[in-house]
Tab-separated table of C-alpha atoms in Angstrom:
chain	number	residue	atom	x	y	z
N	32	MET	CA	26.911	-17.611	22.802
N	33	ASN	CA	24.938	-19.975	20.573
N	34	TYR	CA	23.804	-17.711	17.765
N	35	ASN	CA	21.998	-20.445	15.864
N	36	GLU	CA	19.934	-21.316	18.923
N	37	ILE	CA	18.786	-17.691	19.225
N	38	PHE	CA	17.835	-17.536	15.558
N	39	ASP	CA	15.992	-20.901	15.765
N	40	LYS	CA	14.004	-19.734	18.800
N	41	ALA	CA	12.991	-16.542	17.033
N	42	ILE	CA	11.577	-18.533	14.122
N	43	ASP	CA	10.002	-21.090	16.451
N	44	ARG	CA	8.060	-18.307	18.169
N	45	LEU	CA	6.489	-17.382	14.866
N	46	HIS	CA	5.469	-20.993	14.218
N	47	GLU	CA	3.985	-21.295	17.701
N	48	GLU	CA	1.930	-18.140	17.229
N	49	GLY	CA	0.725	-19.322	13.850
N	50	ARG	CA	2.132	-16.332	11.971
N	51	TYR	CA	5.175	-17.761	10.223
N	52	ARG	CA	4.958	-16.455	6.681
N	53	ILE	CA	5.211	-18.630	3.582
N	54	PHE	CA	6.094	-17.128	0.193
N	55	ILE	CA	4.011	-18.771	-2.521
N	56	ASP	CA	5.955	-19.623	-5.691
N	57	ILE	CA	3.930	-18.284	-8.645
N	58	LEU	CA	4.262	-16.784	-12.116
N	59	ARG	CA	1.636	-14.477	-13.559
N	60	ASN	CA	0.373	-15.206	-17.094
N	61	LYS	CA	1.092	-12.142	-19.236
N	62	GLY	CA	-2.057	-10.716	-20.702
N	63	LYS	CA	-4.274	-13.109	-18.780
N	64	PHE	CA	-4.000	-11.895	-15.182
N	65	PRO	CA	-5.483	-12.696	-12.627
N	66	ASN	CA	-4.685	-16.135	-14.031
N	67	ALA	CA	-1.288	-17.421	-12.845
N	68	ARG	CA	0.768	-20.560	-12.302
N	69	CYS	CA	1.666	-21.919	-8.882
N	70	PHE	CA	4.748	-24.112	-8.311
N	71	ALA	CA	4.216	-24.853	-4.593
N	72	GLY	CA	3.401	-28.271	-3.193
N	73	HIS	CA	2.862	-30.202	-6.435
N	74	ASN	CA	4.632	-31.412	-9.570
N	75	GLY	CA	4.804	-28.733	-12.212
N	76	PRO	CA	2.788	-25.508	-12.468
N	77	LYS	CA	-0.847	-25.513	-11.398
N	78	PRO	CA	-3.274	-22.886	-12.728
N	79	ILE	CA	-4.548	-20.502	-10.047
N	80	THR	CA	-6.499	-17.248	-9.715
N	81	VAL	CA	-4.738	-14.475	-7.762
N	82	TRP	CA	-6.958	-12.523	-5.334
N	83	CYS	CA	-4.412	-10.571	-3.307
N	84	SER	CA	-2.342	-8.605	-5.816
N	85	ASN	CA	-1.560	-4.948	-5.161
N	86	ASP	CA	-1.448	-4.439	-8.931
N	87	TYR	CA	-4.974	-3.160	-8.389
N	88	LEU	CA	-5.732	-2.069	-11.961
N	89	CYS	CA	-3.676	-4.737	-13.760
N	90	MET	CA	-1.416	-2.046	-15.219
N	91	GLY	CA	1.564	-4.405	-14.813
N	92	GLN	CA	-0.021	-6.357	-17.666
N	93	HIS	CA	-1.103	-3.412	-19.797
N	94	PRO	CA	0.245	-3.535	-23.397
N	95	GLN	CA	1.313	0.150	-23.274
N	96	VAL	CA	3.324	-0.411	-20.096
N	97	ILE	CA	5.022	-3.552	-21.398
N	98	SER	CA	5.783	-1.875	-24.747
N	99	ALA	CA	7.295	1.160	-23.031
N	100	MET	CA	9.549	-1.025	-20.906
N	101	GLU	CA	10.677	-3.059	-23.917
N	102	THR	CA	11.480	0.112	-25.832
N	103	ALA	CA	13.470	1.531	-22.938
N	104	LEU	CA	15.374	-1.733	-22.451
N	105	HIS	CA	16.508	-1.736	-26.071
N	106	ASP	CA	17.156	2.006	-26.039
N	107	VAL	CA	19.284	2.430	-22.858
N	108	GLY	CA	19.888	-1.029	-21.405
N	109	ALA	CA	18.890	-2.574	-18.103
N	110	GLY	CA	20.250	-0.537	-15.214
N	111	SER	CA	20.423	3.147	-14.328
N	112	GLY	CA	24.191	3.197	-13.760
N	113	GLY	CA	24.276	4.715	-10.293
N	114	THR	CA	22.689	7.149	-7.890
N	115	ARG	CA	20.900	10.221	-9.176
N	116	ASN	CA	24.038	12.224	-8.391
N	117	ILE	CA	26.339	9.832	-10.231
N	118	GLY	CA	25.073	8.752	-13.627
N	119	GLY	CA	21.649	7.549	-12.544
N	120	ASN	CA	19.624	10.649	-13.476
N	121	THR	CA	18.104	9.666	-16.813
N	122	HIS	CA	15.638	11.618	-18.902
N	123	TYR	CA	13.000	8.987	-17.969
N	124	HIS	CA	13.374	9.956	-14.313
N	125	VAL	CA	13.050	13.657	-15.068
N	126	GLU	CA	9.958	13.120	-17.224
N	127	LEU	CA	8.230	10.861	-14.695
N	128	GLU	CA	8.806	13.344	-11.863
N	129	ALA	CA	7.199	16.064	-13.996
N	130	GLU	CA	4.183	13.813	-14.649
N	131	LEU	CA	3.795	12.977	-10.958
N	132	ALA	CA	4.075	16.610	-9.924
N	133	ASP	CA	1.354	17.458	-12.472
N	134	LEU	CA	-0.811	14.565	-11.264
N	135	HIS	CA	-0.969	16.103	-7.789
N	136	GLY	CA	-0.879	19.768	-8.773
N	137	LYS	CA	2.499	20.288	-7.100
N	138	ASP	CA	5.649	22.132	-8.142
N	139	ALA	CA	7.922	19.091	-8.050
N	140	ALA	CA	8.193	15.376	-7.304
N	141	LEU	CA	11.007	13.048	-6.287
N	142	LEU	CA	11.401	9.343	-7.098
N	143	PHE	CA	12.527	6.680	-4.625
N	144	THR	CA	13.166	2.977	-5.002
N	145	SER	CA	10.013	2.069	-3.039
N	146	GLY	CA	7.118	3.547	-1.104
N	147	TYR	CA	8.730	2.336	2.094
N	148	VAL	CA	11.923	4.248	1.369
N	149	SER	CA	10.038	7.400	0.375
N	150	ASN	CA	8.184	7.458	3.686
N	151	ASP	CA	11.217	6.596	5.803
N	152	ALA	CA	13.585	8.984	4.053
N	153	THR	CA	11.167	11.941	3.831
N	154	LEU	CA	9.754	11.849	7.330
N	155	SER	CA	13.072	11.313	9.030
N	156	THR	CA	14.748	14.051	7.032
N	157	LEU	CA	12.000	16.649	7.433
N	158	ALA	CA	11.961	16.374	11.197
N	159	LYS	CA	15.739	16.724	11.387
N	160	ILE	CA	15.629	19.850	9.237
N	161	LEU	CA	12.915	21.446	11.388
N	162	PRO	CA	14.371	22.124	14.854
N	163	GLY	CA	12.070	20.960	17.647
N	164	CYS	CA	9.636	19.357	15.210
N	165	ILE	CA	6.693	17.365	16.624
N	166	ILE	CA	5.097	14.707	14.386
N	167	TYR	CA	1.456	13.747	14.938
N	168	SER	CA	0.941	10.210	13.622
N	169	ASP	CA	-2.326	8.321	13.105
N	170	GLU	CA	-2.121	5.110	15.127
N	171	LEU	CA	-2.764	2.952	12.070
N	172	ASN	CA	-0.012	4.460	9.917
N	173	HIS	CA	2.111	2.076	7.876
N	174	ALA	CA	5.306	0.598	9.295
N	175	SER	CA	7.390	2.704	6.884
N	176	MET	CA	5.914	5.904	8.299
N	177	ILE	CA	6.525	4.690	11.845
N	178	ALA	CA	10.115	3.883	10.910
N	179	GLY	CA	10.651	7.312	9.417
N	180	ILE	CA	9.288	9.023	12.513
N	181	ARG	CA	11.425	6.844	14.780
N	182	ASN	CA	14.525	7.535	12.693
N	183	ALA	CA	13.856	11.269	12.901
N	184	GLY	CA	14.450	11.147	16.640
N	185	CYS	CA	11.951	13.918	17.200
N	186	GLU	CA	8.976	14.276	19.543
N	187	LYS	CA	5.950	12.341	18.370
N	188	ARG	CA	2.295	12.166	19.301
N	189	VAL	CA	0.123	9.214	18.260
N	190	TRP	CA	-3.526	10.086	17.719
N	191	ARG	CA	-6.387	7.633	17.713
N	192	HIS	CA	-7.289	6.469	14.222
N	193	ASN	CA	-9.206	9.172	12.340
N	194	ASP	CA	-10.160	10.806	15.665
N	195	LEU	CA	-10.050	14.525	14.901
N	196	ALA	CA	-10.972	15.573	18.442
N	197	HIS	CA	-7.982	13.628	19.798
N	198	LEU	CA	-5.709	15.112	17.151
N	199	GLU	CA	-6.797	18.634	18.020
N	200	GLU	CA	-6.351	17.933	21.722
N	201	LEU	CA	-2.739	16.936	21.088
N	202	LEU	CA	-2.066	19.885	18.790
N	203	ALA	CA	-3.528	22.353	21.287
N	204	ALA	CA	-1.436	20.989	24.159
N	205	ASP	CA	1.904	21.684	22.457
N	206	ASP	CA	3.945	24.859	22.100
N	207	PRO	CA	2.288	26.992	19.390
N	208	GLN	CA	5.751	27.977	18.107
N	209	ALA	CA	6.987	24.380	17.661
N	210	PRO	CA	7.153	23.071	14.066
N	211	LYS	CA	4.382	20.517	13.570
N	212	LEU	CA	3.751	17.775	10.982
N	213	ILE	CA	0.565	15.732	10.787
N	214	ALA	CA	1.204	12.343	9.141
N	215	PHE	CA	-1.630	10.095	7.947
N	216	GLU	CA	-2.772	7.843	5.127
N	217	SER	CA	-5.646	8.455	2.726
N	218	VAL	CA	-6.797	4.811	2.394
N	219	TYR	CA	-5.925	2.432	5.207
N	220	SER	CA	-5.395	-0.814	3.376
N	221	MET	CA	-6.202	-3.346	6.093
N	222	ASP	CA	-9.685	-1.954	6.953
N	223	GLY	CA	-10.295	-0.066	3.732
N	224	ASP	CA	-11.430	3.172	5.447
N	225	VAL	CA	-10.557	6.723	4.428
N	226	ALA	CA	-9.020	9.648	6.289
N	227	PRO	CA	-10.987	12.913	6.623
N	228	ILE	CA	-8.384	14.867	4.726
N	229	VAL	CA	-10.310	18.145	4.494
N	230	ALA	CA	-10.856	18.246	8.251
N	231	ILE	CA	-7.210	17.336	8.912
N	232	CYS	CA	-6.094	20.198	6.687
N	233	ASP	CA	-8.437	22.528	8.577
N	234	LEU	CA	-6.720	21.567	11.825
N	235	ALA	CA	-3.305	21.982	10.201
N	236	ASP	CA	-4.238	25.512	9.142
N	237	ARG	CA	-5.519	26.323	12.643
N	238	TYR	CA	-2.361	25.109	14.392
N	239	ASN	CA	0.165	26.068	11.683
N	240	ALA	CA	1.148	22.470	10.923
N	241	LEU	CA	2.447	20.801	7.787
N	242	THR	CA	0.576	17.777	6.407
N	243	TYR	CA	1.999	14.532	5.048
N	244	CYS	CA	-0.476	12.212	3.279
N	245	ASP	CA	0.433	8.671	2.273
N	246	GLU	CA	-1.687	7.929	-0.811
N	247	VAL	CA	-0.108	4.601	-1.776
N	248	HIS	CA	-3.400	2.683	-1.827
N	249	ALA	CA	-5.233	5.502	-3.581
N	250	VAL	CA	-3.003	6.904	-6.376
N	251	GLY	CA	-4.314	5.735	-9.718
N	252	MET	CA	-7.432	4.516	-7.974
N	253	TYR	CA	-9.391	7.660	-7.105
N	254	GLY	CA	-9.896	11.087	-8.620
N	255	ALA	CA	-10.649	12.000	-12.207
N	256	ARG	CA	-6.969	11.528	-13.191
N	257	GLY	CA	-5.943	9.035	-10.508
N	258	GLY	CA	-4.488	11.622	-8.150
N	259	GLY	CA	-5.915	9.785	-5.140
N	260	ILE	CA	-8.369	10.688	-2.406
N	261	SER	CA	-6.879	14.168	-2.136
N	262	GLU	CA	-7.793	14.779	-5.771
N	263	ARG	CA	-11.222	13.179	-5.385
N	264	ASP	CA	-11.982	15.376	-2.372
N	265	GLY	CA	-10.559	18.521	-3.990
N	266	VAL	CA	-7.957	19.064	-1.288
N	267	ALA	CA	-4.647	18.159	-2.949
N	268	GLU	CA	-3.408	21.746	-3.013
N	269	ARG	CA	-3.867	21.969	0.786
N	270	VAL	CA	-1.788	18.863	1.562
N	271	THR	CA	1.879	19.851	2.010
N	272	ILE	CA	3.400	16.568	0.893
N	273	ILE	CA	1.702	13.751	-0.983
N	274	GLU	CA	3.510	10.394	-0.974
N	275	GLY	CA	2.685	7.553	-3.336
N	276	THR	CA	3.828	4.259	-4.718
N	277	LEU	CA	4.485	3.102	-8.267
N	278	GLY	CA	4.080	-0.590	-7.425
N	279	LYS	CA	0.347	-0.786	-6.794
N	280	ALA	CA	-2.192	0.851	-9.110
N	281	PHE	CA	0.597	1.916	-11.497
N	282	GLY	CA	1.723	-1.715	-11.660
N	283	VAL	CA	5.519	-1.462	-11.641
N	284	MET	CA	7.890	-0.460	-8.796
N	285	GLY	CA	9.071	2.586	-6.831
N	286	GLY	CA	7.814	5.387	-4.616
N	287	TYR	CA	7.726	9.191	-4.696
N	288	ILE	CA	6.743	12.407	-3.003
N	289	ALA	CA	5.149	15.468	-4.576
N	290	ALA	CA	5.345	18.839	-2.902
N	291	ASP	CA	6.539	22.444	-3.097
N	292	ARG	CA	9.809	22.660	-5.016
N	293	ARG	CA	11.616	23.947	-1.922
N	294	ILE	CA	10.643	20.919	0.147
N	295	VAL	CA	11.523	18.484	-2.626
N	296	ASP	CA	14.922	20.147	-2.971
N	297	VAL	CA	15.569	19.759	0.774
N	298	ILE	CA	14.732	16.025	0.687
N	299	ARG	CA	16.765	15.537	-2.488
N	300	SER	CA	19.730	17.227	-0.890
N	301	TYR	CA	19.622	15.834	2.639
N	302	ALA	CA	17.863	12.383	2.689
N	303	PRO	CA	20.446	9.540	2.890
N	304	GLY	CA	17.768	7.083	1.649
N	305	PHE	CA	17.709	9.030	-1.581
N	306	ILE	CA	21.280	10.254	-1.953
N	307	PHE	CA	23.049	6.910	-1.445
N	308	THR	CA	20.711	4.577	-3.355
N	309	THR	CA	21.094	3.507	-6.967
N	310	SER	CA	18.189	5.011	-8.854
N	311	LEU	CA	15.323	3.013	-10.323
N	312	SER	CA	16.149	1.271	-13.588
N	313	PRO	CA	15.015	3.443	-16.519
N	314	VAL	CA	13.178	0.368	-17.784
N	315	LEU	CA	10.951	0.428	-14.698
N	316	VAL	CA	10.574	4.213	-14.880
N	317	ALA	CA	9.448	4.017	-18.519
N	318	GLY	CA	6.778	1.496	-17.568
N	319	VAL	CA	5.485	3.702	-14.759
N	320	LEU	CA	5.514	6.736	-17.041
N	321	ALA	CA	3.248	4.899	-19.482
N	322	ALA	CA	0.949	3.781	-16.657
N	323	VAL	CA	0.633	7.270	-15.149
N	324	LYS	CA	-0.100	8.861	-18.525
N	325	HIS	CA	-2.699	6.201	-19.331
N	326	LEU	CA	-4.531	6.467	-16.003
N	327	LYS	CA	-4.599	10.244	-16.173
N	328	ALA	CA	-6.698	9.884	-19.350
N	329	SER	CA	-8.649	6.678	-18.667
N	330	SER	CA	-11.147	5.939	-15.907
N	331	ASP	CA	-12.239	2.602	-17.370
N	332	GLU	CA	-9.921	0.562	-15.144
N	333	ARG	CA	-10.942	2.474	-12.009
N	334	ALA	CA	-14.657	2.053	-12.767
N	335	ALA	CA	-14.345	-1.669	-13.454
N	336	GLN	CA	-12.269	-2.256	-10.329
N	337	GLN	CA	-14.747	-0.405	-8.089
N	338	ALA	CA	-17.686	-2.338	-9.577
N	339	ASN	CA	-15.943	-5.668	-8.974
N	340	ALA	CA	-15.042	-4.778	-5.391
N	341	ALA	CA	-18.650	-3.829	-4.712
N	342	MET	CA	-19.871	-7.083	-6.252
N	343	LEU	CA	-17.495	-9.224	-4.206
N	344	LYS	CA	-18.528	-7.487	-0.957
N	345	ALA	CA	-22.178	-8.060	-1.810
N	346	LEU	CA	-21.590	-11.746	-2.632
N	347	PHE	CA	-19.683	-12.284	0.620
N	348	ALA	CA	-22.363	-10.532	2.669
N	349	GLU	CA	-25.186	-12.467	0.916
N	350	ALA	CA	-23.398	-15.749	1.759
N	351	GLY	CA	-23.089	-14.758	5.411
N	352	LEU	CA	-19.312	-14.475	5.325
N	353	PRO	CA	-17.844	-11.931	7.830
N	354	VAL	CA	-16.835	-9.286	5.267
N	355	MET	CA	-15.703	-5.930	6.608
N	356	MET	CA	-17.775	-3.469	4.601
N	357	SER	CA	-15.105	-0.967	3.666
N	358	GLU	CA	-15.854	2.113	1.597
N	359	THR	CA	-12.944	1.455	-0.785
N	360	HIS	CA	-11.633	-1.199	-3.121
N	361	ILE	CA	-10.263	-3.275	-0.209
N	362	VAL	CA	-12.349	-6.364	0.659
N	363	PRO	CA	-11.260	-7.731	4.068
N	364	LEU	CA	-12.775	-10.966	5.459
N	365	MET	CA	-12.419	-11.217	9.188
N	366	VAL	CA	-11.112	-14.454	10.714
N	367	GLY	CA	-9.660	-13.381	14.063
N	368	ASP	CA	-7.152	-16.165	14.456
N	369	PRO	CA	-3.743	-16.568	12.707
N	370	VAL	CA	-3.767	-20.364	12.505
N	371	LYS	CA	-7.281	-20.487	11.038
N	372	ALA	CA	-6.529	-17.685	8.624
N	373	LYS	CA	-3.545	-19.579	7.249
N	374	LYS	CA	-5.497	-22.846	7.066
N	375	ILE	CA	-8.269	-21.174	5.067
N	376	ALA	CA	-5.716	-19.715	2.666
N	377	ASP	CA	-3.986	-23.093	2.320
N	378	ILE	CA	-7.259	-24.879	1.508
N	379	LEU	CA	-8.250	-22.238	-0.993
N	380	LEU	CA	-4.966	-22.624	-2.849
N	381	ALA	CA	-4.627	-26.436	-2.684
N	382	GLU	CA	-8.252	-27.377	-3.387
N	383	TYR	CA	-9.736	-24.440	-5.235
N	384	GLY	CA	-6.784	-22.808	-6.997
N	385	ALA	CA	-7.591	-19.454	-5.369
N	386	TYR	CA	-4.603	-17.550	-3.985
N	387	VAL	CA	-4.945	-15.125	-1.098
N	388	GLN	CA	-2.501	-14.492	1.732
N	389	PRO	CA	-3.516	-14.318	5.409
N	390	ILE	CA	-2.857	-10.984	7.073
N	391	ASN	CA	-1.512	-11.434	10.594
N	392	TYR	CA	0.267	-9.463	13.324
N	393	PRO	CA	2.184	-7.137	13.137
N	394	THR	CA	0.392	-5.958	9.971
N	395	VAL	CA	-2.869	-5.985	11.901
N	396	PRO	CA	-3.506	-6.208	15.672
N	397	ARG	CA	-3.638	-9.659	17.275
N	398	GLY	CA	-7.147	-11.060	17.230
N	399	THR	CA	-8.051	-9.257	13.967
N	400	GLU	CA	-6.298	-11.615	11.534
N	401	ARG	CA	-8.032	-11.621	8.193
N	402	LEU	CA	-7.939	-12.477	4.523
N	403	ARG	CA	-7.614	-9.432	2.304
N	404	PHE	CA	-9.063	-9.648	-1.208
N	405	THR	CA	-8.301	-7.088	-3.937
N	406	PRO	CA	-10.477	-7.870	-6.948
N	407	GLY	CA	-9.300	-6.095	-10.067
N	408	PRO	CA	-10.908	-5.084	-13.331
N	409	GLN	CA	-10.115	-8.501	-14.854
N	410	HIS	CA	-11.846	-10.609	-12.172
N	411	ASP	CA	-15.190	-11.642	-13.672
N	412	GLU	CA	-18.470	-12.527	-11.955
N	413	ALA	CA	-17.965	-16.284	-12.394
N	414	MET	CA	-14.604	-16.070	-10.592
N	415	MET	CA	-16.198	-14.149	-7.735
N	416	ARG	CA	-19.099	-16.580	-7.397
N	417	ASP	CA	-16.702	-19.521	-7.397
N	418	LEU	CA	-14.581	-17.878	-4.711
N	419	THR	CA	-17.661	-17.158	-2.564
N	420	LYS	CA	-18.846	-20.739	-2.885
N	421	ALA	CA	-15.407	-22.073	-1.945
N	422	LEU	CA	-15.179	-19.827	1.120
N	423	SER	CA	-18.675	-20.796	2.258
N	424	GLU	CA	-17.708	-24.501	2.052
N	425	ILE	CA	-14.495	-23.943	4.006
N	426	TRP	CA	-16.299	-21.879	6.647
N	427	GLN	CA	-18.787	-24.735	7.206
N	428	ARG	CA	-16.069	-27.369	7.141
N	429	MET	CA	-14.024	-25.559	9.773
N	430	GLU	CA	-17.181	-24.650	11.728
N	431	LEU	CA	-16.261	-20.981	11.678
N	432	GLN	CA	-18.662	-18.274	12.813
N	433	MET	CA	-20.755	-16.715	10.091
N	434	ALA	CA	-21.689	-13.044	10.016
N	435	LYS	CA	-24.731	-11.960	12.009
N	436	ALA	CA	-27.761	-11.163	9.922
N	437	ALA	CA	-28.344	-7.415	9.536
């Protein structure tokens, strides 16, 4: 067997479909983000503006976060020293879990090395603990949730995106005595729409189901203290398990769940993805701890980010660009072709110093390829107008379809 030939063909398929991914070589400028330096395709660093960061509130650049990480580094060193069971359970971890539990009004929280791992480990473990469990998954759930459900090896039902009637139809058709878990996201990051959490919890109560809400694109971003859509909508206490990330609005790295202490103890005790993984560096945890505490008390970053997202959507729409008018901070621009999406992104970077990555299959369905902009509190109006002007020129140059007038 020619292994190299198989590997080459696999990569060639991606090139042929126009969805081979290129990692752009950049460095952020501390204290000046979204300004950064790009090292790709030219001699030496070139100044660019980043438009696709998941550090939504620029907390990865916040002086309190950086100071907390520096203090921890000089206090305890770089690494955690092992798994949570073997030397890796530091006081920073314990304190952050208490803060996250408080953020969501839950008894306990549990840290993981990433949001992907927290979804995979928790969903797969829960379903194995509950005999005969059936998981009801929104069709647009993240790949990590899908992986966790698949690894659980349990029965699953996929319900049409945010379609409550379809969800109830599936719930009603199954054995009333079977353990049930409804898994969904609060903010769906590719379209920017929001789950009807209150109505989902109503169905869960009616059919005696647990609920699992992925808030990774909402924690820090919504609610008076940054508890997410569930806090904003006053429903956090009704959601069984809230899952979040520490690498987006909180600006550092990691993932977590918050839930009843009994559930957290089960995941802590049974999930291989938690038990056998070296814990997050206390340096990272200290940074997150500072970010969570700050965003619990400050809404300035959230307000500025929401205002800038609204402005960018309005500028795109006014220019006739095909912006998808989401109700959240996500600003998707529909292209509908992977090759064209990448070409637009390449031109933006090379000619205008604007960095955004194309979003292609399997992240989004084929034919819905797009550019996904995430303006933060530090993007100013001049940057947004320059970006809109650049995109309008590229759209005309490539003879792409403009949005239909309302």
